[in-house]
PDB file of N, CA and C in Angstrom:
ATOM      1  N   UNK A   1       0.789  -1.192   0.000  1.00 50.00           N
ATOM      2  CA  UNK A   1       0.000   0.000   0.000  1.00 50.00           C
ATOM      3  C   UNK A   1       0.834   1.259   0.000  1.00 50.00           C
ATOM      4  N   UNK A   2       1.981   1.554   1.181  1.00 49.00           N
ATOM      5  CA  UNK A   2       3.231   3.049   1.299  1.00 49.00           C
ATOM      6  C   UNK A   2       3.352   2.964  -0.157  1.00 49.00           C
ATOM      7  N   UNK A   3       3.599   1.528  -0.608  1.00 53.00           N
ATOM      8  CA  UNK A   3       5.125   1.993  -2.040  1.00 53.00           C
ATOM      9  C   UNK A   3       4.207   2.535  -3.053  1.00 53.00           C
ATOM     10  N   UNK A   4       2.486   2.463  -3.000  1.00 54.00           N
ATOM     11  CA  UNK A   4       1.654   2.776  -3.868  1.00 54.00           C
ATOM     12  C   UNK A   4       1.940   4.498  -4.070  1.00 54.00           C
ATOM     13  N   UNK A   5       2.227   5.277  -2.884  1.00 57.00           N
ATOM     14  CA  UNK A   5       1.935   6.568  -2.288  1.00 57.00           C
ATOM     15  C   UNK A   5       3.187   7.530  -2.755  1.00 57.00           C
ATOM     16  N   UNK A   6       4.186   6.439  -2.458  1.00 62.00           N
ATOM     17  CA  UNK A   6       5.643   7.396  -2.834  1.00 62.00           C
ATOM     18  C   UNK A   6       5.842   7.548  -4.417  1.00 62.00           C
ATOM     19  N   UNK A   7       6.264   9.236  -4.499  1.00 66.00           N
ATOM     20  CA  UNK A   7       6.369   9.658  -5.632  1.00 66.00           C
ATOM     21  C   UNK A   7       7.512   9.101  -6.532  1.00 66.00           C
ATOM     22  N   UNK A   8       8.510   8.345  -6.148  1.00 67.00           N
ATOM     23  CA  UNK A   8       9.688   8.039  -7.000  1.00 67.00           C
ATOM     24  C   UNK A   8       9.334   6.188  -7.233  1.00 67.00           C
ATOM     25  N   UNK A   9       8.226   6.010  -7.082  1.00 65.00           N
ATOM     26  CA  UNK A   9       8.285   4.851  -7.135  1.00 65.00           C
ATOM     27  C   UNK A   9       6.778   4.816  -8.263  1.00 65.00           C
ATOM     28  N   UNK A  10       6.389   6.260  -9.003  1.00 66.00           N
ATOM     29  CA  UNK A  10       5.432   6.339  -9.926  1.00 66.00           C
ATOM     30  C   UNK A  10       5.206   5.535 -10.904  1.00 66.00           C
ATOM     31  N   UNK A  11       6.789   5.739 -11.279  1.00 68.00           N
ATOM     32  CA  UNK A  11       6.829   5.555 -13.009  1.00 68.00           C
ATOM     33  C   UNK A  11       6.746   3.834 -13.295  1.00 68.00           C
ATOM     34  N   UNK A  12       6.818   2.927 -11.726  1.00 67.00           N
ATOM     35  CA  UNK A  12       6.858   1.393 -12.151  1.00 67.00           C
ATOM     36  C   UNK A  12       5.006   1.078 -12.045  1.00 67.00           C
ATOM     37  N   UNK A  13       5.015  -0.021 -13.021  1.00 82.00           N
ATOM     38  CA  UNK A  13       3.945  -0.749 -13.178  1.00 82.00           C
ATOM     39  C   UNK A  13       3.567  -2.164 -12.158  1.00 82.00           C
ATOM     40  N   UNK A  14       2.899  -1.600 -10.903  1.00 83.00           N
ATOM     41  CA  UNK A  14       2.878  -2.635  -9.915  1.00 83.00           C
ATOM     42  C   UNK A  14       2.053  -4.002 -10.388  1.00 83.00           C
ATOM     43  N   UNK A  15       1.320  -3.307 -11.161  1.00 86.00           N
ATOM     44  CA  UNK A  15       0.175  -3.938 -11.546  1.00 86.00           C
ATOM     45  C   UNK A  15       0.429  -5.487 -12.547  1.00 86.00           C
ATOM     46  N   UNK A  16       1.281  -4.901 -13.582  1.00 88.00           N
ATOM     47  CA  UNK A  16       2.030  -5.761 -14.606  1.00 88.00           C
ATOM     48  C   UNK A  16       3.094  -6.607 -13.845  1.00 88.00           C
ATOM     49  N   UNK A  17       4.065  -6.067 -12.551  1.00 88.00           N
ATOM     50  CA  UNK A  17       4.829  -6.591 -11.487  1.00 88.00           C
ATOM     51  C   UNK A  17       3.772  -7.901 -10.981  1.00 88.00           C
ATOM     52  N   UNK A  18       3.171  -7.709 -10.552  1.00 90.00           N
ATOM     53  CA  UNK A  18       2.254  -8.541  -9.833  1.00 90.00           C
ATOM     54  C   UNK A  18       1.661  -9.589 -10.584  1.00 90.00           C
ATOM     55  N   UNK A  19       1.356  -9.388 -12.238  1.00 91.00           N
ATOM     56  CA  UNK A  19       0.558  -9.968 -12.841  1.00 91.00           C
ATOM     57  C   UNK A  19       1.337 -11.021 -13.066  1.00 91.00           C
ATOM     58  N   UNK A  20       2.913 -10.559 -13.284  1.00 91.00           N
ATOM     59  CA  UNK A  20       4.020 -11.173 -13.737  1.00 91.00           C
ATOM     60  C   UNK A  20       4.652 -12.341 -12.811  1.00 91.00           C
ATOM     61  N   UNK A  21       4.629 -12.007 -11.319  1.00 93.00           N
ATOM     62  CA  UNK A  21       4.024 -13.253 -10.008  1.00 93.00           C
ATOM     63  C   UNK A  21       3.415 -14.184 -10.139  1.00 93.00           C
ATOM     64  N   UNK A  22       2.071 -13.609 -10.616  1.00 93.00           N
ATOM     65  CA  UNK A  22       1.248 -14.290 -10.284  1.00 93.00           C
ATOM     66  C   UNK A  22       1.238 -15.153 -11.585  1.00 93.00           C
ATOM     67  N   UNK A  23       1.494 -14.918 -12.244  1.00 93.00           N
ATOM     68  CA  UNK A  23       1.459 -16.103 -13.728  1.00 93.00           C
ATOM     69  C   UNK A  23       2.603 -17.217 -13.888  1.00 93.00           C
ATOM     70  N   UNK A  24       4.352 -16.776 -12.875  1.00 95.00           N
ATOM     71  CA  UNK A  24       4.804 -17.710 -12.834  1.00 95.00           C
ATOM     72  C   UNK A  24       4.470 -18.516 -11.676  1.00 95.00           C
ATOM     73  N   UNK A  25       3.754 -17.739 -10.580  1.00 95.00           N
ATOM     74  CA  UNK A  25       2.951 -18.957  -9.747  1.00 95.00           C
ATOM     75  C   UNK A  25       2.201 -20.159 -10.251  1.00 95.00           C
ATOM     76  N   UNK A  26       1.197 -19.421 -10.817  1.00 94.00           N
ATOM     77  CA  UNK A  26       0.311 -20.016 -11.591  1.00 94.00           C
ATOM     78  C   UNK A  26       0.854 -21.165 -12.659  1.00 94.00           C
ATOM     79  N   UNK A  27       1.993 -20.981 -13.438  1.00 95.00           N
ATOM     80  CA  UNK A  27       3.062 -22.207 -14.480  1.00 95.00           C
ATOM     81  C   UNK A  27       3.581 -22.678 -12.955  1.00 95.00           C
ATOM     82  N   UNK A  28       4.046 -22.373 -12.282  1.00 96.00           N
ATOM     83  CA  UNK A  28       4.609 -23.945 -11.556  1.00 96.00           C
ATOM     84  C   UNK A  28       3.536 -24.229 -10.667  1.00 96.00           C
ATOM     85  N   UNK A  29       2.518 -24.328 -10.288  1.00 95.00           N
ATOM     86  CA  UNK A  29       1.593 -24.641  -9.858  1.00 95.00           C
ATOM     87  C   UNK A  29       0.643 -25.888 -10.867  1.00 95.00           C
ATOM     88  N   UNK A  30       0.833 -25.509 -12.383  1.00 95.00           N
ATOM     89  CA  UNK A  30       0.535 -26.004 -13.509  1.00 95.00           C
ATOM     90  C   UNK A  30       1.109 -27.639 -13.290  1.00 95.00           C
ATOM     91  N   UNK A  31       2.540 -27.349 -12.864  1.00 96.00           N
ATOM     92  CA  UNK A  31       3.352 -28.517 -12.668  1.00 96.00           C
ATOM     93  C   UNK A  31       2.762 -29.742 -12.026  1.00 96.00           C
ATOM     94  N   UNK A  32       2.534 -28.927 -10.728  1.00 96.00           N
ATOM     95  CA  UNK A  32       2.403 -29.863  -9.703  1.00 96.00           C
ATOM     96  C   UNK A  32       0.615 -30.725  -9.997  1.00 96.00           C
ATOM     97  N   UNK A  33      -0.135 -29.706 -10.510  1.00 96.00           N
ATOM     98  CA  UNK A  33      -1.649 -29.949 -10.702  1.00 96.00           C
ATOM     99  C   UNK A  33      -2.306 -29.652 -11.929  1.00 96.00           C
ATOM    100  N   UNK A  34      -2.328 -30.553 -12.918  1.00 94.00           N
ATOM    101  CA  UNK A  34      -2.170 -29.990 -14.145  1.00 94.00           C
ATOM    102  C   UNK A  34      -3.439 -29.510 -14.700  1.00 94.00           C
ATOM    103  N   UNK A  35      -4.562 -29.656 -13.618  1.00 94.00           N
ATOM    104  CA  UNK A  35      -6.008 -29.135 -14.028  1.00 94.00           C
ATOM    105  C   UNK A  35      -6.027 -27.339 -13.986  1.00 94.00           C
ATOM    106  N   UNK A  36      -4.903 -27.005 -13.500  1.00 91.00           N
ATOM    107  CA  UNK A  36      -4.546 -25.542 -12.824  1.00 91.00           C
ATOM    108  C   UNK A  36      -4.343 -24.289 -14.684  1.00 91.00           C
ATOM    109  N   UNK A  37      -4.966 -24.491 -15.496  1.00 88.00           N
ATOM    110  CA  UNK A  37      -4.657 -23.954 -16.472  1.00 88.00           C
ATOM    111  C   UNK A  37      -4.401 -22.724 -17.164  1.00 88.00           C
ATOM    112  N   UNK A  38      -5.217 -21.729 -16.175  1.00 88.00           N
ATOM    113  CA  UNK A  38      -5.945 -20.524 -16.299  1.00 88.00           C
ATOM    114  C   UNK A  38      -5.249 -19.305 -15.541  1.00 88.00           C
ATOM    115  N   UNK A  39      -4.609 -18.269 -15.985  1.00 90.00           N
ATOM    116  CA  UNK A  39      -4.954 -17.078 -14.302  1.00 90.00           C
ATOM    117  C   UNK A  39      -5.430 -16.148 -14.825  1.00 90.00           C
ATOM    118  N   UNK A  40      -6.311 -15.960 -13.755  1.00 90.00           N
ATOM    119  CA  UNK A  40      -7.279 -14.992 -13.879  1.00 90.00           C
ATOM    120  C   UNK A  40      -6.954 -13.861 -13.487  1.00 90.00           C
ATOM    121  N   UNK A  41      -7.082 -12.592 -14.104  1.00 90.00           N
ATOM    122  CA  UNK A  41      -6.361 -11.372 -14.044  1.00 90.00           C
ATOM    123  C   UNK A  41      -7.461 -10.126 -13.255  1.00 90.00           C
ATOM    124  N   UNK A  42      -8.534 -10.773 -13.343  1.00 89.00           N
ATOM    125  CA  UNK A  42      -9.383 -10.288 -12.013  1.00 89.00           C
ATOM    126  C   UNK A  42     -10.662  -9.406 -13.272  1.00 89.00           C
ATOM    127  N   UNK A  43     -11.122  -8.328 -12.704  1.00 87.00           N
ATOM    128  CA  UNK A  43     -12.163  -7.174 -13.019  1.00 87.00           C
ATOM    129  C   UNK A  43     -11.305  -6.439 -14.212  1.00 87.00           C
ATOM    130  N   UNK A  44     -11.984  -6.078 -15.108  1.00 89.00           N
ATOM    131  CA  UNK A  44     -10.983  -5.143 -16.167  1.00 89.00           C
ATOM    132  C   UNK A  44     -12.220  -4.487 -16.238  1.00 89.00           C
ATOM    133  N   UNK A  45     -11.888  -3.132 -16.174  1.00 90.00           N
ATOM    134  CA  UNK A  45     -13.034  -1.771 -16.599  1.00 90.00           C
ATOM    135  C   UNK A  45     -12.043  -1.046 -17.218  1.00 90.00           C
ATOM    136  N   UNK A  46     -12.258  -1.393 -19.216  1.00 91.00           N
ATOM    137  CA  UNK A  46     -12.375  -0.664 -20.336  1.00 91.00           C
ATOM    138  C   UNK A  46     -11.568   1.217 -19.982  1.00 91.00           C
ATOM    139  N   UNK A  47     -12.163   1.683 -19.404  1.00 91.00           N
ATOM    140  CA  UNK A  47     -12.131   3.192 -19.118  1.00 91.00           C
ATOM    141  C   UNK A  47     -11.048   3.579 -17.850  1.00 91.00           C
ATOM    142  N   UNK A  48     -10.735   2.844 -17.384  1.00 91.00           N
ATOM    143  CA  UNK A  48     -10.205   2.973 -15.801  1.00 91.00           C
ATOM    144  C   UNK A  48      -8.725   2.765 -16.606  1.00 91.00           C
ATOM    145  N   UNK A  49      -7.481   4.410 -16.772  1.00 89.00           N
ATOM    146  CA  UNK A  49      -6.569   3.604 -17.076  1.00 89.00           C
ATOM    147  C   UNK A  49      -5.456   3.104 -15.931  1.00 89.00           C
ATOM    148  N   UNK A  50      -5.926   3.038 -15.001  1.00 87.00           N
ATOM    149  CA  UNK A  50      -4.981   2.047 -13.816  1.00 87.00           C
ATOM    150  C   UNK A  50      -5.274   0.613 -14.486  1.00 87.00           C
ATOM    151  N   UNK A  51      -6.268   0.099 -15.293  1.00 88.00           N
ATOM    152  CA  UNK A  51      -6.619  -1.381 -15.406  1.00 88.00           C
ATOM    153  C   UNK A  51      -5.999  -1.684 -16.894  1.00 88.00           C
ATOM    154  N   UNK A  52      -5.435  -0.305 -17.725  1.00 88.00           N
ATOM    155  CA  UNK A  52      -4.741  -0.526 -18.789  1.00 88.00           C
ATOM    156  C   UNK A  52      -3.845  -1.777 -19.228  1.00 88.00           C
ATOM    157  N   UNK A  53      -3.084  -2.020 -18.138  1.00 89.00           N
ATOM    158  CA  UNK A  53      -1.855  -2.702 -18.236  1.00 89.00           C
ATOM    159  C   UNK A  53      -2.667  -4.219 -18.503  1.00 89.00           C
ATOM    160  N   UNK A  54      -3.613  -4.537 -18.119  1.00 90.00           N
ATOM    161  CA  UNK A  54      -3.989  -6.301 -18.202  1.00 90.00           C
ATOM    162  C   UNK A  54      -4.800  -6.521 -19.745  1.00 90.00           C
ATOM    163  N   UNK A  55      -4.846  -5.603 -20.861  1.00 88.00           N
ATOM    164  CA  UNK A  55      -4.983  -5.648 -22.053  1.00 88.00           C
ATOM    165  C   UNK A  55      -3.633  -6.181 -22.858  1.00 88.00           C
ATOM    166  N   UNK A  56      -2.526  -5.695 -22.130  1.00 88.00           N
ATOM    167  CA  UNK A  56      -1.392  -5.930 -22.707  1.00 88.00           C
ATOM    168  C   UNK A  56      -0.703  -7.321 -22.860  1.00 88.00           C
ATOM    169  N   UNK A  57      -1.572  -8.052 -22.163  1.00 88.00           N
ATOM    170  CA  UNK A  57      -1.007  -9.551 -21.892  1.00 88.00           C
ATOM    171  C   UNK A  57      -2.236 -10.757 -22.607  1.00 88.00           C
ATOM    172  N   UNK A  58      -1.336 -11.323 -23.266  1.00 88.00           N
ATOM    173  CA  UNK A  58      -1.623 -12.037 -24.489  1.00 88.00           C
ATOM    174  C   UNK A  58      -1.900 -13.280 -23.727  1.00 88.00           C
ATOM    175  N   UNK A  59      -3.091 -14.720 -24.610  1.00 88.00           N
ATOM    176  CA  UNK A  59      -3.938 -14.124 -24.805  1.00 88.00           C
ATOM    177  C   UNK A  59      -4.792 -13.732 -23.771  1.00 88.00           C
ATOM    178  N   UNK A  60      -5.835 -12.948 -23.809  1.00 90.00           N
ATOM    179  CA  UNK A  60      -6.513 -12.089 -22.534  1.00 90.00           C
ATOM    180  C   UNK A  60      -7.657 -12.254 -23.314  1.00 90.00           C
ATOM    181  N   UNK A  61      -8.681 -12.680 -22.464  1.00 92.00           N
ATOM    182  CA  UNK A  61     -10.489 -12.470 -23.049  1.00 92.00           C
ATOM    183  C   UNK A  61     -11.207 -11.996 -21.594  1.00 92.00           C
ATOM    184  N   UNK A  62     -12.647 -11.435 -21.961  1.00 92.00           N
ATOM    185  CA  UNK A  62     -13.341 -10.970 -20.991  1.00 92.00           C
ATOM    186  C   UNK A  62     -14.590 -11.514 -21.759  1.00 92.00           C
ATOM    187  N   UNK A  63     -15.468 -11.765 -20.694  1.00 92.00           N
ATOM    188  CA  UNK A  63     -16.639 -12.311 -20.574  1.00 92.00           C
ATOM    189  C   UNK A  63     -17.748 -11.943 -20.996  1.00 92.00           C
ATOM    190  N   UNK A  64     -18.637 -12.437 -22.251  1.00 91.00           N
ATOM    191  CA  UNK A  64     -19.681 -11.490 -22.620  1.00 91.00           C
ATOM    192  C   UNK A  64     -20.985 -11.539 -21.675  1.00 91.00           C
ATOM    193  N   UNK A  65     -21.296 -10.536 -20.999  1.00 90.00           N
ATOM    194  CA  UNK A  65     -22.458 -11.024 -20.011  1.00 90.00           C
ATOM    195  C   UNK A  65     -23.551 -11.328 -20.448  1.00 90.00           C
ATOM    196  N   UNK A  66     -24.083 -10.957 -21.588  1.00 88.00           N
ATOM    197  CA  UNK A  66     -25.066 -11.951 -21.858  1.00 88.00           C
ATOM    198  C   UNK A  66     -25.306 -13.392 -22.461  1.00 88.00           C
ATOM    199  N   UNK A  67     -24.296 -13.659 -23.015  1.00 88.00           N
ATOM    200  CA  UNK A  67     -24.171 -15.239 -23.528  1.00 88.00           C
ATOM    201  C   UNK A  67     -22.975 -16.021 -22.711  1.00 88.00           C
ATOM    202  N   UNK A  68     -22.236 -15.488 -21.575  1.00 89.00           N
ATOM    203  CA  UNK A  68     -21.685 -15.885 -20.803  1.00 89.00           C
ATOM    204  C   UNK A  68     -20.532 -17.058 -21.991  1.00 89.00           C
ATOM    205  N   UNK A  69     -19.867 -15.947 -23.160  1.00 91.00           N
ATOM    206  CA  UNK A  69     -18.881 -16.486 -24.079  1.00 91.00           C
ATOM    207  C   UNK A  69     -17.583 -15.929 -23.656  1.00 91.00           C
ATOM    208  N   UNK A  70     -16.522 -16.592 -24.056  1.00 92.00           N
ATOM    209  CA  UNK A  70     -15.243 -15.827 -23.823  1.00 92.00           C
ATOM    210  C   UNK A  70     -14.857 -14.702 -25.348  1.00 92.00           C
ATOM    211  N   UNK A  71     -14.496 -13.647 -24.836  1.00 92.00           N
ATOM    212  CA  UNK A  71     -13.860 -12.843 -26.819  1.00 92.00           C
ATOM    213  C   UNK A  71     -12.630 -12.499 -26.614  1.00 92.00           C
ATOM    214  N   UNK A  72     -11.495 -12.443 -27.107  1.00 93.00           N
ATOM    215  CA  UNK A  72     -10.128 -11.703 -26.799  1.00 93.00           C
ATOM    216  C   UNK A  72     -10.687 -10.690 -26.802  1.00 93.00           C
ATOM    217  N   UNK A  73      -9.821  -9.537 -26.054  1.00 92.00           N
ATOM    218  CA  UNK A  73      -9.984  -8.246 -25.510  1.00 92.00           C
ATOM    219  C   UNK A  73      -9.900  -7.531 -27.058  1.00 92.00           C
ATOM    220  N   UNK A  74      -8.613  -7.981 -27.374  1.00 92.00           N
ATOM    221  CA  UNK A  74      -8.408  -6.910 -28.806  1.00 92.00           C
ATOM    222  C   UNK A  74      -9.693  -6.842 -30.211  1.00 92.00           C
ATOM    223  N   UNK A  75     -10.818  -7.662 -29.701  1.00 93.00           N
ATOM    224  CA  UNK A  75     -11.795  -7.550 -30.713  1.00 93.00           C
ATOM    225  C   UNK A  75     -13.234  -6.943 -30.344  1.00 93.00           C
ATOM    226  N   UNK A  76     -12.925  -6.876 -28.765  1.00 93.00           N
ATOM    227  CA  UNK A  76     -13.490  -5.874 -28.035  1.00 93.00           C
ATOM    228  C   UNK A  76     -13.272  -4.502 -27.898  1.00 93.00           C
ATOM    229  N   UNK A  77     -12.313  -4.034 -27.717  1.00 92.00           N
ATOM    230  CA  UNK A  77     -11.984  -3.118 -27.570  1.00 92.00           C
ATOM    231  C   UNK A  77     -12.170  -1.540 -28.689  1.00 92.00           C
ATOM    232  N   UNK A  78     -12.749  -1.607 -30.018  1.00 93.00           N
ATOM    233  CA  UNK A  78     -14.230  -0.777 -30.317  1.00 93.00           C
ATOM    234  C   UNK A  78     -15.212  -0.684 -29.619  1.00 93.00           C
ATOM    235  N   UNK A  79     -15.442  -1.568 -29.334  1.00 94.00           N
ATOM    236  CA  UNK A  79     -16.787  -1.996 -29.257  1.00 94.00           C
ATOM    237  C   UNK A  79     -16.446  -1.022 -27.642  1.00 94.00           C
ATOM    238  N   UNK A  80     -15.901  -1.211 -26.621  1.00 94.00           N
ATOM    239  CA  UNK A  80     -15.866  -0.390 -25.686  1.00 94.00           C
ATOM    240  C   UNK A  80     -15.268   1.201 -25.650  1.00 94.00           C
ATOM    241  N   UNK A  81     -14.533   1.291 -26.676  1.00 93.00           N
ATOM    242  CA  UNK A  81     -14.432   2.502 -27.128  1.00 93.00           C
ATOM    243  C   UNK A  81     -15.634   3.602 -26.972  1.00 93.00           C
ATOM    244  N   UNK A  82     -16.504   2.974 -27.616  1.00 94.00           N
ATOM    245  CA  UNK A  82     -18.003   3.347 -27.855  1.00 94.00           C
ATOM    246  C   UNK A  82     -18.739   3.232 -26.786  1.00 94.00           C
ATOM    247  N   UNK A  83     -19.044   2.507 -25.677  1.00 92.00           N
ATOM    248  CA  UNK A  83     -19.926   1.969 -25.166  1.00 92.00           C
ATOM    249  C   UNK A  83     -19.577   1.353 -23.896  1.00 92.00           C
ATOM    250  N   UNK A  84     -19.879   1.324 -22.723  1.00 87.00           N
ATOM    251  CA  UNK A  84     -19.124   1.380 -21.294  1.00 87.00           C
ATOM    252  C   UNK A  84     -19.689  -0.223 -21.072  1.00 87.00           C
ATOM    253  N   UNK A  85     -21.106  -0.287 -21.323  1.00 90.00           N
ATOM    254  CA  UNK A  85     -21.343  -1.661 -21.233  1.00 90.00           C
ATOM    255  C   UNK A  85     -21.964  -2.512 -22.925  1.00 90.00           C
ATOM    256  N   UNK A  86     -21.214  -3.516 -23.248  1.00 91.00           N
ATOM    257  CA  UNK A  86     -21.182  -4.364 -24.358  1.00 91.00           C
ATOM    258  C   UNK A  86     -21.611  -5.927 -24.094  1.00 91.00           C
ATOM    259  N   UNK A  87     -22.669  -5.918 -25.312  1.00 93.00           N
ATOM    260  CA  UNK A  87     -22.914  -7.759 -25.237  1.00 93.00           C
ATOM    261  C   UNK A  87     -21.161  -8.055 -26.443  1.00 93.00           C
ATOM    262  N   UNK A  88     -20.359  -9.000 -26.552  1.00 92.00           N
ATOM    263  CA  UNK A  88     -19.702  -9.061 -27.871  1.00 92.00           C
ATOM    264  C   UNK A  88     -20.330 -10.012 -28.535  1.00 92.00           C
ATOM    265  N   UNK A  89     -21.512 -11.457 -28.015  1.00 90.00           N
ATOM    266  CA  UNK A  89     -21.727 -12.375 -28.748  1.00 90.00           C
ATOM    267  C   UNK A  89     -23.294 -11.780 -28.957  1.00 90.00           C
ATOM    268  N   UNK A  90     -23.247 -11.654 -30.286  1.00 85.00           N
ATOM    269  CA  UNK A  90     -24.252 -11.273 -31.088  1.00 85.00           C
ATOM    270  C   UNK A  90     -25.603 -11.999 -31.220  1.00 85.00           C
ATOM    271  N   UNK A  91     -24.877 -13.222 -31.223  1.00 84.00           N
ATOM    272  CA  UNK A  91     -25.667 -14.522 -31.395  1.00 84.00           C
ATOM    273  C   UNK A  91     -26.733 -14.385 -30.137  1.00 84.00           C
ATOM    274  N   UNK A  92     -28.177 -15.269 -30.422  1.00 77.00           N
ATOM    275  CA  UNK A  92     -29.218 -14.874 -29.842  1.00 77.00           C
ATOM    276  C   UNK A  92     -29.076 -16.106 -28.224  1.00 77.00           C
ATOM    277  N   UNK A  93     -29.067 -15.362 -27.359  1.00 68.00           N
ATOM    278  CA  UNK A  93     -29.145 -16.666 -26.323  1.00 68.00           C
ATOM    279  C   UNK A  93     -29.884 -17.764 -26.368  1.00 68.00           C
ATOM    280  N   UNK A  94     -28.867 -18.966 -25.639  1.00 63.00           N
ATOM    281  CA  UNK A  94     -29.835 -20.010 -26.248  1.00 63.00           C
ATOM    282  C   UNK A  94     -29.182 -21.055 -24.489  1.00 63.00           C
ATOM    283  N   UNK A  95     -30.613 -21.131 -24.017  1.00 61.00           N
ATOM    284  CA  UNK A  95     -30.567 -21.715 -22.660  1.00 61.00           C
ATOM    285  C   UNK A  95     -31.152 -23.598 -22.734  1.00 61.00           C
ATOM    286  N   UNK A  96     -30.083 -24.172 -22.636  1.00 60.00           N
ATOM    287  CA  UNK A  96     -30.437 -25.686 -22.221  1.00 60.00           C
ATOM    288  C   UNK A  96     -31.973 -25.637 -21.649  1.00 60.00           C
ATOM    289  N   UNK A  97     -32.724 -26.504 -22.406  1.00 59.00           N
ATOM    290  CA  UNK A  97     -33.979 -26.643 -22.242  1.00 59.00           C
ATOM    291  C   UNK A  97     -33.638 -28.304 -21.038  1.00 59.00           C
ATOM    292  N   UNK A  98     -34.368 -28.532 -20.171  1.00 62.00           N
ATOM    293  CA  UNK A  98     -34.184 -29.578 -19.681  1.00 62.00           C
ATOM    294  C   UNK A  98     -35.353 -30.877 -20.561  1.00 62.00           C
ATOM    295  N   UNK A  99     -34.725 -31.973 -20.640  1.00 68.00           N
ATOM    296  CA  UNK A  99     -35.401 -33.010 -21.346  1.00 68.00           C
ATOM    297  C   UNK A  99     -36.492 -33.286 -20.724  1.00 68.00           C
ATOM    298  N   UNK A 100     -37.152 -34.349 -21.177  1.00 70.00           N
ATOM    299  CA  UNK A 100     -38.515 -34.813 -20.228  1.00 70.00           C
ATOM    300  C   UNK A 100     -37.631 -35.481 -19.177  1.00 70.00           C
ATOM    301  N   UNK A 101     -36.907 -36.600 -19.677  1.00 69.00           N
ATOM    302  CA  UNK A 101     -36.530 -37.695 -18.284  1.00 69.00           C
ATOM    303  C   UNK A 101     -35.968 -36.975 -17.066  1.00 69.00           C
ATOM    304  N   UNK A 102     -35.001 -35.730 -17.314  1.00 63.00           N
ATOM    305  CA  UNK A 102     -34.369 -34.921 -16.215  1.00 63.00           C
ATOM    306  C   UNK A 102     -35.895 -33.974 -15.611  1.00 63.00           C
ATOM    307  N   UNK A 103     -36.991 -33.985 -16.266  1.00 60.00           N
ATOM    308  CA  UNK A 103     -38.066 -33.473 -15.831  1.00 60.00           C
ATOM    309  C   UNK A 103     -38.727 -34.592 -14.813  1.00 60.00           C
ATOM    310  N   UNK A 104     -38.808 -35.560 -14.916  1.00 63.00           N
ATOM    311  CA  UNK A 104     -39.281 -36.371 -14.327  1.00 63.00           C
ATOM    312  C   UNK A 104     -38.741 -37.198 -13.474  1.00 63.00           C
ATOM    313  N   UNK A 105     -37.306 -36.891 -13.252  1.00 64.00           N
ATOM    314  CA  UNK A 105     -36.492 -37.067 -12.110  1.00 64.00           C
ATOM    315  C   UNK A 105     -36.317 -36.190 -11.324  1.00 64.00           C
ATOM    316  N   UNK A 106     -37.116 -35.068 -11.479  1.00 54.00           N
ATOM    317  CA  UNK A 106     -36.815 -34.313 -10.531  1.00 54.00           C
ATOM    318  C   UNK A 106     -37.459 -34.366  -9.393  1.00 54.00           C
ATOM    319  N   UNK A 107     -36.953 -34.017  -8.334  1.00 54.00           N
ATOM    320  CA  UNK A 107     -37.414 -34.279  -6.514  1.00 54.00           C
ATOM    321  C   UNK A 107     -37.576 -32.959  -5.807  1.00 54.00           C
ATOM    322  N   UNK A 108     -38.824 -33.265  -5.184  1.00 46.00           N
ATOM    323  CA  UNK A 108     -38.804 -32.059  -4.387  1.00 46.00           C
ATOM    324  C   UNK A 108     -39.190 -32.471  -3.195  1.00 46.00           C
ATOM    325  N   UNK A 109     -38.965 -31.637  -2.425  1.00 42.00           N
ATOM    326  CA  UNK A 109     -38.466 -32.127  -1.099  1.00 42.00           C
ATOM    327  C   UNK A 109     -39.435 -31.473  -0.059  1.00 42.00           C
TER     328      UNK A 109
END
C-alpha cells in the first residue's frame, strides 16, 4: 500500500509486477496440478486507465455477459471505445432446455 503513495516509485507498473508473479505462480503450480490452467487477471473496466496494463497480456479475453462467451480483448476493444457496457456475442441466447426424463427425475423435497 506506502510503495503505492511514494512519488519516486510512480513511473513502475505494480500492476504488470504482480501480474508477472502471479502467472509464474500459476506455471509452476501447472506442474504440480495440471487441471490448474488458467490465471485470472481479475475485473478489467475498459475506461479505468490504472486497469490498462492487463490488455497488454496475451492471450486475454473478458466475458460477454449476456451469452456468458469468452472474446479476446483486442476484438473488443471498439466496441468499448463506444460503449461502457457491451454484449460481444451477437448470437441470440440459447438456454439448455431440460429433457422430459431430467423433468421427471426431478425431486422435491
Amino acid at each position: 500500500g506506502l510503495l503505492l503513495l511514494r512519488s519516486d516509485y510512480r513511473g513502475l507498473s505494480f500492476g504488470t509486477l504482480s501480474a508477472l508473479f502471479e502467472i509464474h505462480l500459476t506455471q509452476q503450480l501447472h506442474v504440480r496440478h495440471p487441471s490448474i490452467t488458467w490465471y485470472y487477471m481479475g475485473y478489467y473496466i475498459h475506461s479505468c486507465p490504472k486497469m490498462k496494463y492487463k490488455e497488454k497480456f496475451a492471450p486475454s479475453f473478458l466475458l460477454c455477459p449476456q451469452n456468458f462467451t469468452w472474446w479476446p480483448i483486442p476484438e473488443c476493444q471498439e466496441m468499448l471505445n463506444e460503449n461502457k457496457f457491451c454484449v460481444f456475442d451477437k448470437s441470440p441466447k440459447t438456454e439448455k432446455q431440460p429433457s422430459e426424463d431430467e423433468l421427471n427425475d426431478f425431486e422435491s423435497f
